[in-house]
Amino acid sequence: MQHPERRLLISVDMERYSRRSNLQQYEAQRHFRELLHEAANAVGLDRVAWMTQQAGDGELAIVPREVSESRVIGKFIPELNRRLRSHNSSLLPAARIRLRVAVHQGLVHLDGANGFPGNAVVYVCRLCDADPVKKALAAFPDAGVALVVSTEIFRDVVTEYPEEMRPERFVRIEVAHPDKEFREYAWLCVVDEDLSGAGIRAVSPTADDSPGQAAERSTEAEEARAPNRSTDHGGIRTGEIRVNGQNAIGQGATAIGSVGRDANFGTGRGDPR
């Protein structure tokens, strides 16, 4: 097993893919790949160098280290949206290709036997499959891309390059998958659309916060909740007490027996169901 590498991760899913006929799915897959490659080439990105894990309705991409995060979000995503809008303009709604795109960064194993192991992969796939993202794309029938980014990406990339990424168009949302014990904050936009009247429930720490301040508060809130997450890598936590193997660490803790834990290494797309 090689050491994991910190990479930019992109998860992409097509809207309403399973409702298409066999022939429509075939055509959608072909156009999906063509549009991604064309958009990347147009902004100077070589998708041939990206490590990808394909699914019928989308893909997971691991971006090379040398690729600029701001170029991916500020150039590639808008170009992809532009090309999707143009492609869809002459098609019936059932044949259109509209995408949910999630962006995150984190450690990932590049030598997995059946995909890319890593919690960052699970995280970005959870963001892409979030209900608020699906609702946001559905609210704008002519849109091409609904983009959701993690708090870290919003804070470190989006707010740092406002002339390209328009952070004021993003809203902070809660992404919840209760059946998978996943609840996190993220930032959502529909490219070239105004979400303010779309009925998307935005979550803001403070109404007067700037986007950067809100992102910082979001990170602090997530770190504060971390001790109660059953998926914490340091073991099982309850309040201030952390159980790691046979040790209980924390104020008022006592030693207890070892605690077993099942391990999930994911499906083909990093989604451990």
CSV table of C-alpha atoms in Angstrom, one decimal:
chain,number,residue,atom,x,y,z
A,1,MET,CA,0.0,0.0,0.0
A,2,GLN,CA,1.4,3.4,-1.0
A,3,HIS,CA,1.1,6.5,1.1
A,4,PRO,CA,-2.1,8.5,0.4
A,5,GLU,CA,-1.7,11.8,-1.5
A,6,ARG,CA,-3.5,15.1,-0.9
A,7,ARG,CA,-5.5,15.9,-4.1
A,8,LEU,CA,-8.3,17.9,-5.5
A,9,LEU,CA,-11.4,15.6,-6.0
A,10,ILE,CA,-14.3,16.2,-8.3
A,11,SER,CA,-17.5,14.1,-8.3
A,12,VAL,CA,-19.9,14.6,-11.2
A,13,ASP,CA,-23.4,13.1,-11.6
A,14,MET,CA,-26.0,13.5,-14.4
A,15,GLU,CA,-29.5,14.6,-13.5
A,16,ARG,CA,-32.4,12.1,-14.2
A,17,TYR,CA,-30.1,9.5,-15.8
A,18,SER,CA,-32.0,6.5,-14.6
A,19,ARG,CA,-35.2,7.8,-16.2
A,20,ARG,CA,-33.7,7.6,-19.7
A,21,SER,CA,-34.3,4.8,-22.1
A,22,ASN,CA,-31.4,2.6,-23.0
A,23,LEU,CA,-30.6,4.5,-26.2
A,24,GLN,CA,-30.9,7.8,-24.3
A,25,GLN,CA,-28.4,6.6,-21.7
A,26,TYR,CA,-26.0,5.5,-24.4
A,27,GLU,CA,-26.1,8.9,-26.0
A,28,ALA,CA,-25.9,10.7,-22.7
A,29,GLN,CA,-22.8,8.9,-21.8
A,30,ARG,CA,-21.1,9.8,-25.1
A,31,HIS,CA,-22.0,13.4,-24.9
A,32,PHE,CA,-21.1,13.6,-21.2
A,33,ARG,CA,-17.5,12.5,-21.9
A,34,GLU,CA,-17.2,14.7,-25.0
A,35,LEU,CA,-18.4,17.8,-23.1
A,36,LEU,CA,-16.0,17.3,-20.2
A,37,HIS,CA,-13.0,16.9,-22.5
A,38,GLU,CA,-14.0,19.9,-24.6
A,39,ALA,CA,-14.5,22.1,-21.6
A,40,ALA,CA,-11.2,21.1,-20.1
A,41,ASN,CA,-9.3,21.6,-23.4
A,42,ALA,CA,-10.8,25.0,-23.8
A,43,VAL,CA,-9.2,26.2,-20.6
A,44,GLY,CA,-5.9,24.5,-21.0
A,45,LEU,CA,-6.5,21.4,-18.8
A,46,ASP,CA,-5.5,17.9,-19.9
A,47,ARG,CA,-8.1,15.5,-18.7
A,48,VAL,CA,-6.1,12.6,-20.1
A,49,ALA,CA,-3.8,13.1,-17.0
A,50,TRP,CA,-6.7,13.0,-14.6
A,51,MET,CA,-7.3,9.7,-12.7
A,52,THR,CA,-11.0,8.9,-13.1
A,53,GLN,CA,-13.4,6.3,-11.9
A,54,GLN,CA,-16.3,6.0,-14.2
A,55,ALA,CA,-20.0,5.2,-13.5
A,56,GLY,CA,-22.8,5.2,-16.1
A,57,ASP,CA,-24.2,8.5,-14.8
A,58,GLY,CA,-21.0,10.3,-13.9
A,59,GLU,CA,-17.5,10.0,-12.6
A,60,LEU,CA,-15.1,10.6,-9.8
A,61,ALA,CA,-11.9,12.5,-10.9
A,62,ILE,CA,-8.6,12.8,-9.0
A,63,VAL,CA,-6.8,15.9,-10.3
A,64,PRO,CA,-3.0,16.0,-10.7
A,65,ARG,CA,-1.1,18.0,-8.1
A,66,GLU,CA,0.1,20.6,-10.5
A,67,VAL,CA,-3.4,21.7,-11.6
A,68,SER,CA,-4.6,24.9,-10.1
A,69,GLU,CA,-7.7,24.7,-7.9
A,70,SER,CA,-8.7,28.2,-9.0
A,71,ARG,CA,-8.5,27.1,-12.7
A,72,VAL,CA,-10.7,24.1,-12.1
A,73,ILE,CA,-13.4,26.1,-10.2
A,74,GLY,CA,-13.0,29.5,-11.8
A,75,LYS,CA,-12.5,28.4,-15.5
A,76,PHE,CA,-13.3,24.8,-16.1
A,77,ILE,CA,-16.7,24.7,-14.3
A,78,PRO,CA,-18.1,27.9,-16.0
A,79,GLU,CA,-16.8,26.6,-19.4
A,80,LEU,CA,-18.5,23.3,-18.8
A,81,ASN,CA,-21.7,25.1,-17.8
A,82,ARG,CA,-21.6,27.2,-21.0
A,83,ARG,CA,-21.1,24.2,-23.2
A,84,LEU,CA,-23.9,22.2,-21.5
A,85,ARG,CA,-26.3,25.1,-22.0
A,86,SER,CA,-25.4,25.3,-25.7
A,87,HIS,CA,-25.7,21.5,-26.1
A,88,ASN,CA,-29.1,21.4,-24.4
A,89,SER,CA,-30.6,24.4,-26.1
A,90,SER,CA,-32.0,22.4,-29.0
A,91,LEU,CA,-32.9,19.2,-27.1
A,92,LEU,CA,-36.1,18.0,-25.4
A,93,PRO,CA,-35.8,18.1,-21.6
A,94,ALA,CA,-35.6,14.3,-21.4
A,95,ALA,CA,-32.4,14.3,-23.5
A,96,ARG,CA,-30.6,17.2,-21.8
A,97,ILE,CA,-27.4,16.7,-19.9
A,98,ARG,CA,-27.4,18.6,-16.6
A,99,LEU,CA,-24.7,18.0,-14.0
A,100,ARG,CA,-24.2,18.1,-10.2
A,101,VAL,CA,-20.5,18.8,-9.5
A,102,ALA,CA,-18.9,18.5,-6.1
A,103,VAL,CA,-15.3,19.7,-5.3
A,104,HIS,CA,-13.3,18.8,-2.2
A,105,GLN,CA,-9.7,18.1,-1.3
A,106,GLY,CA,-8.1,15.6,0.9
A,107,LEU,CA,-6.0,12.5,1.3
A,108,VAL,CA,-6.7,9.6,-1.1
A,109,HIS,CA,-5.0,6.3,-1.9
A,110,LEU,CA,-4.3,6.1,-5.6
A,111,ASP,CA,-3.5,2.4,-5.6
A,112,GLY,CA,-6.8,1.0,-4.4
A,113,ALA,CA,-7.7,-2.5,-5.7
A,114,ASN,CA,-11.2,-1.3,-6.7
A,115,GLY,CA,-11.3,2.4,-6.7
A,116,PHE,CA,-9.8,5.2,-4.6
A,117,PRO,CA,-10.0,4.6,-0.9
A,118,GLY,CA,-10.2,7.6,1.4
A,119,ASN,CA,-12.7,9.5,3.5
A,120,ALA,CA,-12.2,12.6,1.2
A,121,VAL,CA,-13.6,10.5,-1.6
A,122,VAL,CA,-16.6,9.5,0.5
A,123,TYR,CA,-17.1,13.1,1.5
A,124,VAL,CA,-17.1,14.5,-2.1
A,125,CYS,CA,-19.6,11.9,-3.2
A,126,ARG,CA,-21.9,12.7,-0.3
A,127,LEU,CA,-21.8,16.4,-1.3
A,128,CYS,CA,-22.7,15.5,-4.9
A,129,ASP,CA,-25.6,13.4,-3.9
A,130,ALA,CA,-27.1,16.0,-1.5
A,131,ASP,CA,-30.8,16.9,-1.7
A,132,PRO,CA,-30.2,20.7,-1.7
A,133,VAL,CA,-27.9,20.3,-4.7
A,134,LYS,CA,-30.6,18.3,-6.6
A,135,LYS,CA,-33.3,20.8,-5.7
A,136,ALA,CA,-31.1,23.7,-6.8
A,137,LEU,CA,-30.5,22.3,-10.2
A,138,ALA,CA,-34.1,21.3,-10.7
A,139,ALA,CA,-35.1,24.9,-9.9
A,140,PHE,CA,-33.3,26.2,-13.0
A,141,PRO,CA,-34.4,24.2,-16.1
A,142,ASP,CA,-31.9,26.0,-18.4
A,143,ALA,CA,-28.9,25.6,-16.1
A,144,GLY,CA,-26.0,23.3,-16.9
A,145,VAL,CA,-24.2,22.9,-13.6
A,146,ALA,CA,-25.1,23.0,-9.9
A,147,LEU,CA,-21.7,23.3,-8.0
A,148,VAL,CA,-21.2,22.4,-4.4
A,149,VAL,CA,-17.9,22.8,-2.7
A,150,SER,CA,-16.6,21.9,0.8
A,151,THR,CA,-16.1,24.6,3.4
A,152,GLU,CA,-12.3,24.3,3.0
A,153,ILE,CA,-12.6,24.9,-0.8
A,154,PHE,CA,-15.0,27.8,-0.4
A,155,ARG,CA,-12.7,29.5,2.2
A,156,ASP,CA,-9.4,28.8,0.5
A,157,VAL,CA,-10.3,29.1,-3.1
A,158,VAL,CA,-13.6,30.7,-3.9
A,159,THR,CA,-13.3,33.6,-1.5
A,160,GLU,CA,-9.7,34.3,-2.5
A,161,TYR,CA,-10.6,34.8,-6.2
A,162,PRO,CA,-13.9,36.6,-6.1
A,163,GLU,CA,-13.4,38.2,-9.5
A,164,GLU,CA,-13.6,34.8,-11.1
A,165,MET,CA,-15.9,32.8,-8.8
A,166,ARG,CA,-18.4,35.3,-7.4
A,167,PRO,CA,-18.6,34.0,-3.8
A,168,GLU,CA,-21.8,36.1,-3.3
A,169,ARG,CA,-23.6,33.7,-5.5
A,170,PHE,CA,-22.9,30.8,-3.1
A,171,VAL,CA,-25.2,29.8,-0.2
A,172,ARG,CA,-24.2,27.8,2.8
A,173,ILE,CA,-26.2,24.6,3.1
A,174,GLU,CA,-26.4,21.6,5.4
A,175,VAL,CA,-25.7,18.3,3.7
A,176,ALA,CA,-27.4,15.5,5.6
A,177,HIS,CA,-27.5,11.7,4.9
A,178,PRO,CA,-28.9,10.4,8.2
A,179,ASP,CA,-28.8,6.8,7.1
A,180,LYS,CA,-25.0,7.1,6.6
A,181,GLU,CA,-24.4,9.2,9.7
A,182,PHE,CA,-23.2,12.1,7.6
A,183,ARG,CA,-24.0,15.8,8.4
A,184,GLU,CA,-21.8,18.6,7.2
A,185,TYR,CA,-21.9,22.1,5.9
A,186,ALA,CA,-21.0,23.0,2.3
A,187,TRP,CA,-21.4,25.9,-0.2
A,188,LEU,CA,-23.7,25.7,-3.2
A,189,CYS,CA,-24.3,27.7,-6.4
A,190,VAL,CA,-26.0,27.1,-9.7
A,191,VAL,CA,-23.6,28.6,-12.3
A,192,ASP,CA,-24.9,31.9,-13.7
A,193,GLU,CA,-28.1,31.8,-11.7
A,194,ASP,CA,-29.4,33.6,-8.6
A,195,LEU,CA,-30.3,31.2,-5.8
A,196,SER,CA,-32.0,33.8,-3.6
A,197,GLY,CA,-35.5,33.0,-4.9
A,198,ALA,CA,-35.0,29.3,-5.5
A,199,GLY,CA,-36.4,28.1,-2.1
A,200,ILE,CA,-33.1,26.6,-1.1
A,201,ARG,CA,-32.7,26.6,2.7
A,202,ALA,CA,-29.5,28.5,3.4
A,203,VAL,CA,-27.7,28.1,6.8
A,204,SER,CA,-25.7,31.1,7.9
A,205,PRO,CA,-23.8,31.3,11.2
A,206,THR,CA,-24.4,35.1,11.3
A,207,ALA,CA,-26.4,37.2,8.9
A,208,ASP,CA,-23.7,39.9,8.8
A,209,ASP,CA,-20.8,37.6,8.1
A,210,SER,CA,-18.9,38.0,4.9
A,211,PRO,CA,-18.4,34.9,2.8
A,212,GLY,CA,-14.9,34.4,4.2
A,213,GLN,CA,-16.0,34.9,7.8
A,214,ALA,CA,-19.0,32.6,7.3
A,215,ALA,CA,-16.7,29.9,5.9
A,216,GLU,CA,-14.3,30.3,8.9
A,217,ARG,CA,-17.2,30.0,11.3
A,218,SER,CA,-18.4,26.9,9.4
A,219,THR,CA,-15.0,25.3,9.8
A,220,GLU,CA,-14.9,26.1,13.6
A,221,ALA,CA,-18.4,24.7,14.0
A,222,GLU,CA,-17.5,21.5,12.2
A,223,GLU,CA,-14.3,21.1,14.4
A,224,ALA,CA,-16.4,21.7,17.5
A,225,ARG,CA,-18.8,18.9,16.5
A,226,ALA,CA,-16.0,16.5,15.6
A,227,PRO,CA,-15.8,14.9,19.1
A,228,ASN,CA,-19.3,13.5,18.7
A,229,ARG,CA,-18.7,11.9,15.3
A,230,SER,CA,-18.7,8.1,15.2
A,231,THR,CA,-16.5,8.2,12.1
A,232,ASP,CA,-13.6,10.0,13.8
A,233,HIS,CA,-10.3,8.4,12.9
A,234,GLY,CA,-9.1,8.6,16.5
A,235,GLY,CA,-11.6,6.0,17.6
A,236,ILE,CA,-15.1,6.3,19.1
A,237,ARG,CA,-15.9,9.5,20.9
A,238,THR,CA,-18.6,10.4,23.4
A,239,GLY,CA,-18.5,13.9,24.6
A,240,GLU,CA,-15.0,14.7,25.7
A,241,ILE,CA,-14.0,11.0,26.1
A,242,ARG,CA,-12.3,9.3,23.2
A,243,VAL,CA,-12.0,5.5,23.0
A,244,ASN,CA,-9.0,4.2,21.0
A,245,GLY,CA,-8.5,0.5,21.2
A,246,GLN,CA,-8.3,-0.4,24.9
A,247,ASN,CA,-7.8,3.2,26.1
A,248,ALA,CA,-10.3,5.8,27.1
A,249,ILE,CA,-8.9,9.3,27.0
A,250,GLY,CA,-10.6,12.4,28.4
A,251,GLN,CA,-11.6,14.0,31.7
A,252,GLY,CA,-13.2,11.5,34.0
A,253,ALA,CA,-12.5,8.6,31.7
A,254,THR,CA,-11.6,5.1,32.9
A,255,ALA,CA,-9.9,2.2,31.0
A,256,ILE,CA,-12.4,-0.2,29.4
A,257,GLY,CA,-12.1,-3.2,27.1
A,258,SER,CA,-11.4,-2.8,23.4
A,259,VAL,CA,-14.2,-1.6,21.1
A,260,GLY,CA,-14.8,-3.4,17.8
A,261,ARG,CA,-15.6,-1.5,14.7
A,262,ASP,CA,-16.7,-2.5,11.2
A,263,ALA,CA,-14.8,-1.1,8.3
A,264,ASN,CA,-16.3,-0.1,4.9
A,265,PHE,CA,-14.1,0.4,2.0
A,266,GLY,CA,-16.7,1.7,-0.4
A,267,THR,CA,-18.3,0.8,-3.6
A,268,GLY,CA,-16.9,1.5,-7.0
A,269,ARG,CA,-17.5,5.2,-6.6
A,270,GLY,CA,-16.3,5.7,-3.0
A,271,ASP,CA,-19.8,5.4,-1.6
A,272,PRO,CA,-19.8,2.8,1.3
A,273,ARG,CA,-23.4,1.7,1.2
